[in-house]
Amino acid sequence: MRRFWLKLWRRRRLQQDLEDELAFHREMTAEHGNSLPLGRGGTETVVREQAYDQWRFVFLENLGRDLVYAARGLRRSPALVATALVSLALGIGVNSTVFSLGMEFLFSEPSLRDASSVVAIRLGGNSHSTERVLNFVRDSGVFQDVAGNNEEVFVNWNDGVDTRPVFGVATSMNYFSSLGVPVEYGRGILPNDPKEVVVLSHDFWVKHLNGDPAILGRALNLDGRACTVVGILPANHRTLIGFGFSPDLYMPSYLDATLLAIYARLKPGMSRGEARAALENVAQQLDRVFPEQFKYYKHNQLMAVSGVARLTEQSEMFSTGVFLALLLGVTGLVLLIACINVASLLLARAAARRPEMATRLALGAGRGRLLQQLLVESSLLSILGAACGLAASQFTASMLAQIRLPLPLPIHLRIEPDWRLVAYAVFLTVFATIACGLLPAWRSVKESIAADFHRDRGMRLRRTLVVAQLAVSLVVLFIGFLFLHNLGAAGAMSPGFDVRNTLRAEIHLPPATYKDSQHINLYAGQALRELGAIPGITGAAVARIVPFTDNTHFSSDLVFPSSGKTVRAVFQWNAVSPAFFQVMDIPVLQGRVFRDDDRAGQHVVVVNRTFVKRYLGNQPPIGASFLWGAQGKTPYEIIGVVEGTKTMTIGEEDAPQLYETLTQIANNRPRIQFVLRSAIPPAQQVQPVHEVLHRLDPAVGTEVATMYSSIGLAFLPSQVGGVLMGTIGALALLLAAIGLYGVMVYSVARRTREIGVRIAIGAAPRDITRMVLIDSAQLIGIGSAIGLLVALLIAKPLAIFLVPGLRPTDPLSFSAVLFTLAITGMIATWGPVRRALAVDPMTSLRQD
Amino acid sequence: MAKSTEPSLLQGTLDLLILHALQRGELHGFAIAQTIHLLSDQVLTVEEGSLYPALYRLELDGAICAHWGVSENNRRARYYEITKRGRKLLAAQAQTWNRLSTAVQIVLSR
């Protein structure tokens, strides 16, 4: 410490002192007639340096000087810097973005107090249970507390002018207090609150209420009830579901029919294993107390809601995890390519600076000192690259967060930098520095002292790097191409109905006014008439389910009395009005579709082609009738066969489908969906349709969209996957091409002298070209072979992400990748060869 | 090879000699070199290449301290003075040296 202050104290005067002192020494020596040997030439400088060094912060000052030197050197080669920075920024930027996306999806903590002690409970394999069951579990005393929510509740909000559906979560009264959900302003819902309270999301508050804090304590008109706003959630509120799901508000569940997903807080010290065992007991008691209900003792689940345990215990998270792991792996490869790029660039630069290094070593520079300087240079480069990368990823992340996904659920991804991202980026930077800096630095120092015959080894290293780069690029490209091809295949697939000329309107009737199917049918009939009268609308129908927005499937025994056979059938169910098939443009293959007079009497159904093929065998479908379930009494008659549609994802296999007519079922659901066919572009019909529905009953929540925009969800997984992977594949190609070009340019440039010799002794330019091209072709061949092998190995597990019919060993992707790589390699070789040929042999001979 | 008969300083002994020379009072660099030269019956020669780095190191270690003064011929010179710490160091180094040289003597005499 004392030395430190002493150094600081004397720093400024040091040099002058030393000068004066040495001058004095010289004078004295001269006076004493050279009785003492004065330093020989040059010694004085050494003395000065050595004495001076004692008093300096040698390491730091050297570092500073190295930095200045490195910056100056880098400024002199802007092409190198640009290439390296672009490489690293893309590599690190893409990685950070994917990393934050993956983290948000997989590890985002729900906003709860001590989330690690909260578990999700599924009884009897049901995701949701009645409040009675929930209370039973709470009263069992196994858990510290039990709460529930239904995360899919539409509420009609009347702001005095318009009524619109907003997305709510219905909760048990103790939800906020027992789970400890943090609130930004006001408070959460308290157990002894009345049912007419509401907690708003930050987004909803800002967007629809202008972020006015005075809203606290005031009432909103929700489903005709005046609900007092008691609290506002923070902007970074994350729901228990995760995945960026952002509902507009939380309110107490007030309808008995609302089913709740059960969440429980474990007692301190209780493990999930113990809790699971205790839950089995509770489930068995449930079966004894409520014998008329579902069977609860089977398929009980108790799962963590956060952290790594959530991934391992919730099965549906698995494929998401695999996809993101894959994505991260692929982006890691991209970063590797970027690093190899920079490494070969620095290597080339290091070789070009061999004379400089040799000179400095000869003048007495320490090897460690030179290494330090080279490392400083590459660190500077990679830190700059990391900074660019982080900036790039921030930019893309905020772009991603802004995108409103065309989904029926409010999804808002909150991608923010957190310590994990920072740690990851720092890790990448260090990795990049070591990969890019150490190797070339070590080589250049070693090479400079070694004689020329080591040059071959240097070439071999660079060639190994080229081969490695080619192999990695091929793997990344292959995956990218595969997913692009997948995207194309998915886009070309038809959902089985017309999405271009149709619209969808979703209606939420206030349950208080529309109590039963009579009221609902009355409304629906009137709405259909008025909608059909809109100019340009050529058809209107009601459907219980519009494909891709919802689905209901049954697994039942169908008994055919005519043959006495019983078939176990699994099928997608829907109930529609007669015009549905015409509006959706679903072809009728046999028989007829529903008519308005299919009301009382015979129950009629329409099935799809797959249903006939799978469950009717050789039986003629039209006129066949079956009983639904072993105890079924009503015969259902098949009156028509239609073409199938997709139901949930565009890539799914064709499923059996069964349609009933709405007039023959209890149509008591307050949620109604209209489908409309338009002769003019459907986007122009959104406004008129909305107006008609609003005029009909202003208290009804209405949402109108073109079919294409409202079923975006179906196209999403393969689209997002395809776009992400395709982008990364293109990125990899770009990086690989840059790197390949750089290395080829350099390796040909190093052979300039050899080429000069060859021309001087009579080689024709054609021979030279052939020689170099064959050389690169060899490299490309070896690299591709290795890459192909690896790609084939990893291709198998990719099959789960692909549309049916597309195999991972898809020859089209393979040949496209190989072709791309070969072309890039050849172009990268061609330029430098031409340049080498243009050089005068004499010049190139004198060069070394 | 004839030149090598002139004894050169052993590594580490320079500090000892400098501290010893300063024991009698403050001296400037040139005088230190001269003192050592004279005290060793003109056998040992301290080159400025070793002297000044050694002086700066000792100063940094706190064994000596320096100030600017006026020399006997009225020039500005930098005077070095041994500190308390330096005396301790000198004692320790002298003892080490004595043991070492005695040991060497013993070896050579057998």
Coordinates of C-alpha atoms in Angstrom, one line a residue, chain A residues 435-800:
Chain A
A435 CA -10.9 -18.8 -29.1
C436 CA -10.0 -15.8 -31.3
G437 CA -7.1 -14.5 -29.5
L438 CA -5.0 -17.1 -27.8
L439 CA -4.5 -19.4 -30.8
P440 CA -3.3 -16.8 -33.3
A441 CA -1.4 -14.9 -30.6
W442 CA 0.5 -18.0 -29.5
R443 CA 1.2 -19.0 -33.0
S444 CA 2.4 -15.7 -34.1
V445 CA 4.9 -15.4 -31.2
K446 CA 6.1 -19.0 -31.7
E447 CA 6.2 -18.7 -35.5
S448 CA 8.2 -15.5 -35.4
I449 CA 11.1 -17.1 -33.7
A450 CA 10.9 -20.3 -35.6
A451 CA 12.5 -20.6 -38.9
D452 CA 10.5 -20.6 -42.2
F453 CA 10.1 -24.4 -42.3
H454 CA 7.4 -24.1 -39.7
R455 CA 5.3 -22.4 -42.2
D456 CA 3.8 -25.6 -43.5
R457 CA 2.5 -26.3 -40.0
G458 CA 0.8 -22.9 -40.0
M459 CA -0.8 -23.7 -43.2
R460 CA -2.1 -27.0 -41.9
L461 CA -3.7 -25.3 -38.9
R462 CA -5.4 -22.8 -41.1
R463 CA -6.6 -25.5 -43.4
T464 CA -8.0 -27.4 -40.4
L465 CA -9.8 -24.3 -39.4
V466 CA -11.3 -24.0 -42.9
V467 CA -12.5 -27.6 -42.8
A468 CA -14.0 -27.1 -39.3
Q469 CA -15.7 -24.0 -40.4
L470 CA -17.1 -25.7 -43.5
A471 CA -18.4 -28.6 -41.4
V472 CA -20.1 -26.5 -38.8
S473 CA -21.6 -24.3 -41.4
L474 CA -23.0 -27.3 -43.2
V475 CA -24.7 -28.6 -40.0
V476 CA -26.2 -25.2 -39.3
L477 CA -27.2 -24.6 -42.9
F478 CA -28.8 -28.1 -43.0
I479 CA -31.0 -27.4 -40.0
G480 CA -31.9 -24.0 -41.3
F481 CA -32.8 -25.3 -44.7
L482 CA -34.8 -28.1 -43.2
F483 CA -36.9 -25.7 -41.2
L484 CA -37.3 -23.3 -44.2
H485 CA -38.5 -26.2 -46.2
N486 CA -40.8 -27.2 -43.4
L487 CA -42.1 -23.6 -43.4
G488 CA -42.8 -23.9 -47.1
A489 CA -44.5 -27.2 -46.7
A490 CA -46.6 -26.0 -43.9
G491 CA -47.6 -22.8 -45.8
A492 CA -48.6 -24.8 -48.8
M493 CA -50.8 -27.1 -46.7
S494 CA -54.5 -26.3 -46.8
P495 CA -56.4 -26.1 -43.5
G496 CA -59.3 -27.7 -45.4
F497 CA -61.5 -24.6 -45.6
D498 CA -61.4 -21.2 -47.1
V499 CA -59.4 -18.7 -45.0
R500 CA -59.1 -16.0 -47.7
N501 CA -62.7 -15.0 -48.2
T502 CA -64.1 -15.5 -44.8
L503 CA -64.5 -13.6 -41.5
R504 CA -65.1 -14.7 -38.0
A505 CA -67.0 -12.9 -35.3
E506 CA -66.9 -13.9 -31.7
I507 CA -69.7 -13.0 -29.4
H508 CA -69.9 -13.1 -25.6
L509 CA -73.5 -12.8 -24.4
P510 CA -74.0 -11.4 -20.9
P511 CA -75.1 -14.6 -19.0
A512 CA -77.6 -12.6 -17.0
T513 CA -79.8 -11.6 -20.0
Y514 CA -79.2 -14.7 -22.1
K515 CA -80.1 -17.4 -19.6
D516 CA -81.0 -20.4 -21.7
S517 CA -80.8 -21.8 -25.2
Q518 CA -84.1 -20.2 -26.2
H519 CA -82.7 -16.7 -25.7
I520 CA -79.4 -17.5 -27.3
N521 CA -81.0 -19.1 -30.4
L522 CA -83.3 -16.1 -30.8
Y523 CA -80.3 -13.8 -30.7
A524 CA -78.3 -16.0 -33.1
G525 CA -81.2 -16.3 -35.6
Q526 CA -81.7 -12.6 -35.7
A527 CA -78.0 -11.9 -36.0
L528 CA -77.7 -14.3 -38.9
R529 CA -80.5 -12.6 -40.8
E530 CA -79.0 -9.1 -40.3
L531 CA -75.4 -10.2 -41.1
G532 CA -76.6 -11.9 -44.2
A533 CA -78.2 -8.6 -45.3
I534 CA -74.8 -6.8 -45.3
P535 CA -73.9 -5.9 -48.9
G536 CA -71.1 -8.3 -50.1
I537 CA -71.8 -11.0 -47.5
T538 CA -72.8 -14.1 -49.4
G539 CA -73.3 -16.4 -46.4
A540 CA -73.5 -16.5 -42.7
A541 CA -73.4 -19.4 -40.2
V542 CA -73.0 -20.1 -36.6
A543 CA -70.5 -22.6 -35.3
R544 CA -69.8 -23.9 -31.8
I545 CA -66.2 -24.3 -32.8
V546 CA -64.2 -22.5 -35.5
P547 CA -61.2 -24.7 -36.3
F548 CA -57.9 -23.6 -34.9
T549 CA -59.5 -21.4 -32.2
D550 CA -60.8 -24.1 -30.0
N551 CA -61.5 -27.8 -30.2
T552 CA -63.6 -30.5 -28.5
H553 CA -62.9 -34.1 -28.9
F554 CA -64.7 -37.1 -27.8
S555 CA -63.7 -40.6 -27.2
S556 CA -66.8 -42.8 -27.1
D557 CA -68.2 -46.2 -28.0
L558 CA -70.4 -46.1 -31.0
V559 CA -72.9 -49.0 -31.3
F560 CA -74.2 -49.8 -34.8
P561 CA -77.5 -51.7 -34.2
S562 CA -77.7 -52.9 -37.9
S563 CA -74.5 -54.9 -37.6
G564 CA -74.4 -55.2 -33.8
K565 CA -70.8 -53.9 -33.9
T566 CA -69.3 -51.5 -31.3
V567 CA -66.5 -49.2 -32.4
R568 CA -64.3 -47.2 -30.0
A569 CA -64.2 -43.9 -31.8
V570 CA -62.0 -40.8 -31.2
F571 CA -63.2 -37.8 -33.1
Q572 CA -63.3 -34.0 -33.2
W573 CA -66.8 -32.7 -32.5
N574 CA -68.6 -29.6 -33.7
A575 CA -72.1 -28.2 -33.9
V576 CA -73.0 -25.8 -36.7
S577 CA -75.8 -24.2 -38.5
P578 CA -76.8 -25.4 -42.0
A579 CA -74.9 -22.8 -44.0
F580 CA -71.6 -23.6 -42.3
F581 CA -70.3 -25.9 -45.1
Q582 CA -71.2 -23.4 -47.8
V583 CA -69.6 -20.5 -46.0
M584 CA -66.4 -22.4 -45.1
D585 CA -66.3 -23.9 -48.6
I586 CA -66.0 -27.5 -47.3
P587 CA -66.8 -29.9 -50.1
V588 CA -69.7 -32.3 -49.6
L589 CA -68.8 -35.8 -50.9
Q590 CA -72.0 -37.7 -50.3
G591 CA -75.5 -37.2 -49.1
R592 CA -76.6 -33.8 -47.9
V593 CA -75.7 -31.3 -45.2
F594 CA -78.1 -30.0 -42.5
R595 CA -81.4 -28.2 -43.3
D596 CA -83.3 -25.7 -41.3
D597 CA -86.0 -28.3 -40.7
D598 CA -83.6 -30.8 -39.0
R599 CA -85.1 -30.0 -35.6
A600 CA -87.2 -32.4 -33.7
G601 CA -87.3 -36.1 -34.4
Q602 CA -84.4 -38.0 -35.9
H603 CA -80.9 -36.9 -34.7
V604 CA -78.8 -36.3 -37.8
V605 CA -75.0 -36.0 -38.1
V606 CA -72.5 -35.2 -40.8
V607 CA -69.1 -36.9 -40.7
N608 CA -65.9 -36.4 -42.6
R609 CA -64.1 -38.8 -45.0
T610 CA -61.6 -40.0 -42.3
F611 CA -64.4 -40.9 -40.0
V612 CA -66.0 -43.1 -42.6
K613 CA -62.8 -44.7 -43.5
R614 CA -61.8 -45.5 -39.9
Y615 CA -65.1 -46.4 -38.3
L616 CA -67.5 -47.6 -40.9
G617 CA -65.4 -50.0 -42.9
N618 CA -67.4 -51.2 -45.9
Q619 CA -70.7 -50.1 -44.6
P620 CA -72.4 -47.5 -46.9
P621 CA -72.2 -44.3 -44.8
I622 CA -75.4 -42.5 -45.8
G623 CA -78.3 -43.8 -43.7
A624 CA -76.1 -45.7 -41.3
S625 CA -77.1 -45.0 -37.7
F626 CA -75.5 -45.5 -34.4
L627 CA -76.0 -45.2 -30.7
W628 CA -73.7 -42.9 -28.9
G629 CA -72.2 -44.8 -25.9
A630 CA -73.0 -48.2 -24.6
Q631 CA -76.0 -46.9 -22.8
G632 CA -77.1 -44.6 -25.6
K633 CA -80.8 -44.7 -26.6
T634 CA -81.1 -42.1 -29.3
P635 CA -80.0 -43.3 -32.7
Y636 CA -77.9 -40.8 -34.7
E637 CA -78.2 -41.0 -38.5
I638 CA -75.4 -40.1 -40.9
I639 CA -76.9 -37.9 -43.6
G640 CA -73.7 -36.6 -45.3
V641 CA -70.0 -37.1 -45.7
V642 CA -67.8 -34.0 -46.1
E643 CA -64.1 -33.4 -46.7
G644 CA -62.0 -33.1 -43.5
T645 CA -60.5 -29.9 -42.1
K646 CA -57.5 -29.4 -39.8
T647 CA -58.6 -28.7 -36.2
M648 CA -55.7 -27.4 -34.1
T649 CA -52.4 -27.2 -36.0
I650 CA -51.8 -27.0 -39.7
G651 CA -49.3 -29.9 -39.5
E652 CA -51.6 -32.4 -37.8
E653 CA -52.7 -35.7 -39.3
D654 CA -56.3 -35.8 -40.6
A655 CA -58.6 -36.6 -37.8
P656 CA -62.1 -38.1 -37.8
Q657 CA -64.8 -35.4 -37.5
L658 CA -68.4 -35.4 -36.5
Y659 CA -70.8 -32.4 -36.9
E660 CA -74.2 -32.0 -35.2
T661 CA -76.7 -29.3 -36.0
L662 CA -77.0 -26.5 -33.4
T663 CA -80.8 -26.9 -33.4
Q664 CA -80.5 -30.4 -32.0
I665 CA -78.2 -29.7 -29.1
A666 CA -78.7 -27.7 -26.0
N667 CA -77.3 -24.4 -27.3
N668 CA -76.7 -22.8 -23.9
R669 CA -73.2 -21.5 -24.2
P670 CA -73.0 -17.7 -24.0
R671 CA -70.0 -17.7 -26.4
I672 CA -71.1 -17.8 -30.1
Q673 CA -69.0 -17.8 -33.2
F674 CA -70.2 -16.5 -36.5
V675 CA -68.5 -17.4 -39.8
L676 CA -69.2 -15.2 -42.8
R677 CA -68.4 -15.4 -46.4
S678 CA -67.7 -12.3 -48.3
A679 CA -67.6 -11.6 -52.1
I680 CA -65.3 -8.5 -51.5
P681 CA -62.0 -8.6 -49.6
P682 CA -63.0 -9.6 -46.0
A683 CA -60.9 -6.9 -44.3
Q684 CA -63.4 -4.4 -45.6
Q685 CA -66.3 -6.2 -43.9
V686 CA -64.9 -6.1 -40.4
Q687 CA -66.3 -2.6 -39.6
P688 CA -69.8 -3.2 -41.1
V689 CA -70.1 -6.5 -39.3
H690 CA -69.0 -5.0 -36.0
E691 CA -71.6 -2.2 -36.4
V692 CA -74.4 -4.6 -37.1
L693 CA -73.7 -6.7 -34.1
H694 CA -73.3 -3.7 -31.8
R695 CA -76.6 -2.3 -33.0
L696 CA -78.3 -5.6 -32.3
D697 CA -77.4 -5.5 -28.6
P698 CA -74.8 -3.0 -27.3
A699 CA -74.3 -5.0 -24.1
V700 CA -72.8 -7.9 -26.0
G701 CA -69.0 -8.2 -26.3
T702 CA -68.0 -8.5 -29.9
E703 CA -64.8 -9.3 -31.7
V704 CA -64.6 -9.4 -35.5
A705 CA -61.6 -10.4 -37.6
T706 CA -60.8 -11.9 -40.9
M707 CA -60.4 -15.6 -40.7
Y708 CA -56.8 -15.4 -41.8
S709 CA -55.8 -13.1 -38.9
S710 CA -57.8 -15.0 -36.3
I711 CA -56.4 -18.4 -36.9
G712 CA -52.8 -17.2 -37.1
L713 CA -52.1 -19.5 -34.1
A714 CA -52.3 -22.5 -36.3
F715 CA -49.6 -21.4 -38.6
L716 CA -47.5 -20.1 -35.7
P717 CA -45.3 -23.0 -34.5
S718 CA -44.0 -24.0 -37.8
Q719 CA -43.8 -20.4 -39.0
V720 CA -41.9 -19.2 -35.9
G721 CA -39.7 -22.3 -36.0
G722 CA -39.2 -21.9 -39.7
V723 CA -38.4 -18.2 -39.6
L724 CA -36.1 -18.5 -36.6
M725 CA -34.2 -21.5 -37.9
G726 CA -34.2 -20.1 -41.5
T727 CA -32.8 -16.8 -40.3
I728 CA -30.1 -18.5 -38.3
G729 CA -29.3 -20.8 -41.3
A730 CA -29.0 -17.7 -43.6
L731 CA -26.9 -16.0 -40.9
A732 CA -24.7 -19.1 -40.8
L733 CA -24.3 -19.1 -44.5
L734 CA -23.4 -15.4 -44.5
L735 CA -20.8 -15.9 -41.7
A736 CA -19.4 -19.1 -43.3
A737 CA -19.1 -17.3 -46.6
I738 CA -17.3 -14.3 -45.0
G739 CA -15.0 -16.6 -43.2
L740 CA -14.4 -18.9 -46.1
Y741 CA -13.7 -15.9 -48.3
G742 CA -11.3 -14.4 -45.8
V743 CA -9.4 -17.6 -45.3
M744 CA -9.2 -18.4 -49.0
V745 CA -8.1 -15.0 -49.9
Y746 CA -5.4 -15.3 -47.3
S747 CA -4.2 -18.8 -48.1
V748 CA -4.0 -17.9 -51.8
A749 CA -2.2 -14.6 -50.9
R750 CA 0.4 -16.6 -49.0
R751 CA 1.0 -18.6 -52.1
T752 CA 1.7 -15.6 -54.2
R753 CA 5.4 -16.3 -54.3
E754 CA 4.9 -19.9 -55.2
I755 CA 2.5 -18.8 -57.9
G756 CA 5.1 -16.4 -59.1
V757 CA 7.7 -19.1 -59.3
R758 CA 5.4 -21.4 -61.1
I759 CA 4.6 -18.7 -63.7
A760 CA 8.2 -17.8 -64.0
I761 CA 9.1 -21.4 -64.9
G762 CA 6.3 -21.6 -67.4
A763 CA 3.0 -22.5 -65.8
A764 CA 0.0 -21.2 -67.7
P765 CA -2.6 -19.2 -65.7
R766 CA -5.1 -22.0 -66.4
D767 CA -2.9 -24.5 -64.6
I768 CA -2.5 -22.2 -61.6
T769 CA -6.3 -21.7 -61.4
R770 CA -6.9 -25.4 -61.6
M771 CA -4.3 -26.1 -58.9
V772 CA -5.8 -23.6 -56.5
L773 CA -9.4 -24.6 -57.3
I774 CA -8.6 -28.3 -56.8
D775 CA -7.0 -27.4 -53.5
S776 CA -10.1 -25.5 -52.2
A777 CA -12.4 -28.2 -53.7
Q778 CA -10.5 -30.7 -51.5
L779 CA -11.1 -28.6 -48.4
I780 CA -14.7 -28.1 -49.3
G781 CA -15.1 -31.9 -49.9
I782 CA -13.5 -32.9 -46.6
G783 CA -15.5 -30.2 -44.6
S784 CA -18.8 -31.2 -46.3
A785 CA -18.2 -34.9 -45.7
I786 CA -17.7 -34.3 -42.0
G787 CA -20.6 -31.9 -41.7
L788 CA -22.9 -34.2 -43.6
L789 CA -22.1 -37.1 -41.3
V790 CA -22.9 -34.9 -38.2
A791 CA -26.0 -33.6 -39.8
L792 CA -27.3 -37.1 -40.6
L793 CA -26.7 -38.0 -37.0
I794 CA -28.6 -35.1 -35.5
A795 CA -31.4 -35.1 -38.2
K796 CA -33.3 -38.0 -36.6
P797 CA -34.6 -36.3 -33.5
L798 CA -35.6 -33.3 -35.6
A799 CA -38.6 -35.2 -37.0
I800 CA -40.9 -34.2 -34.2

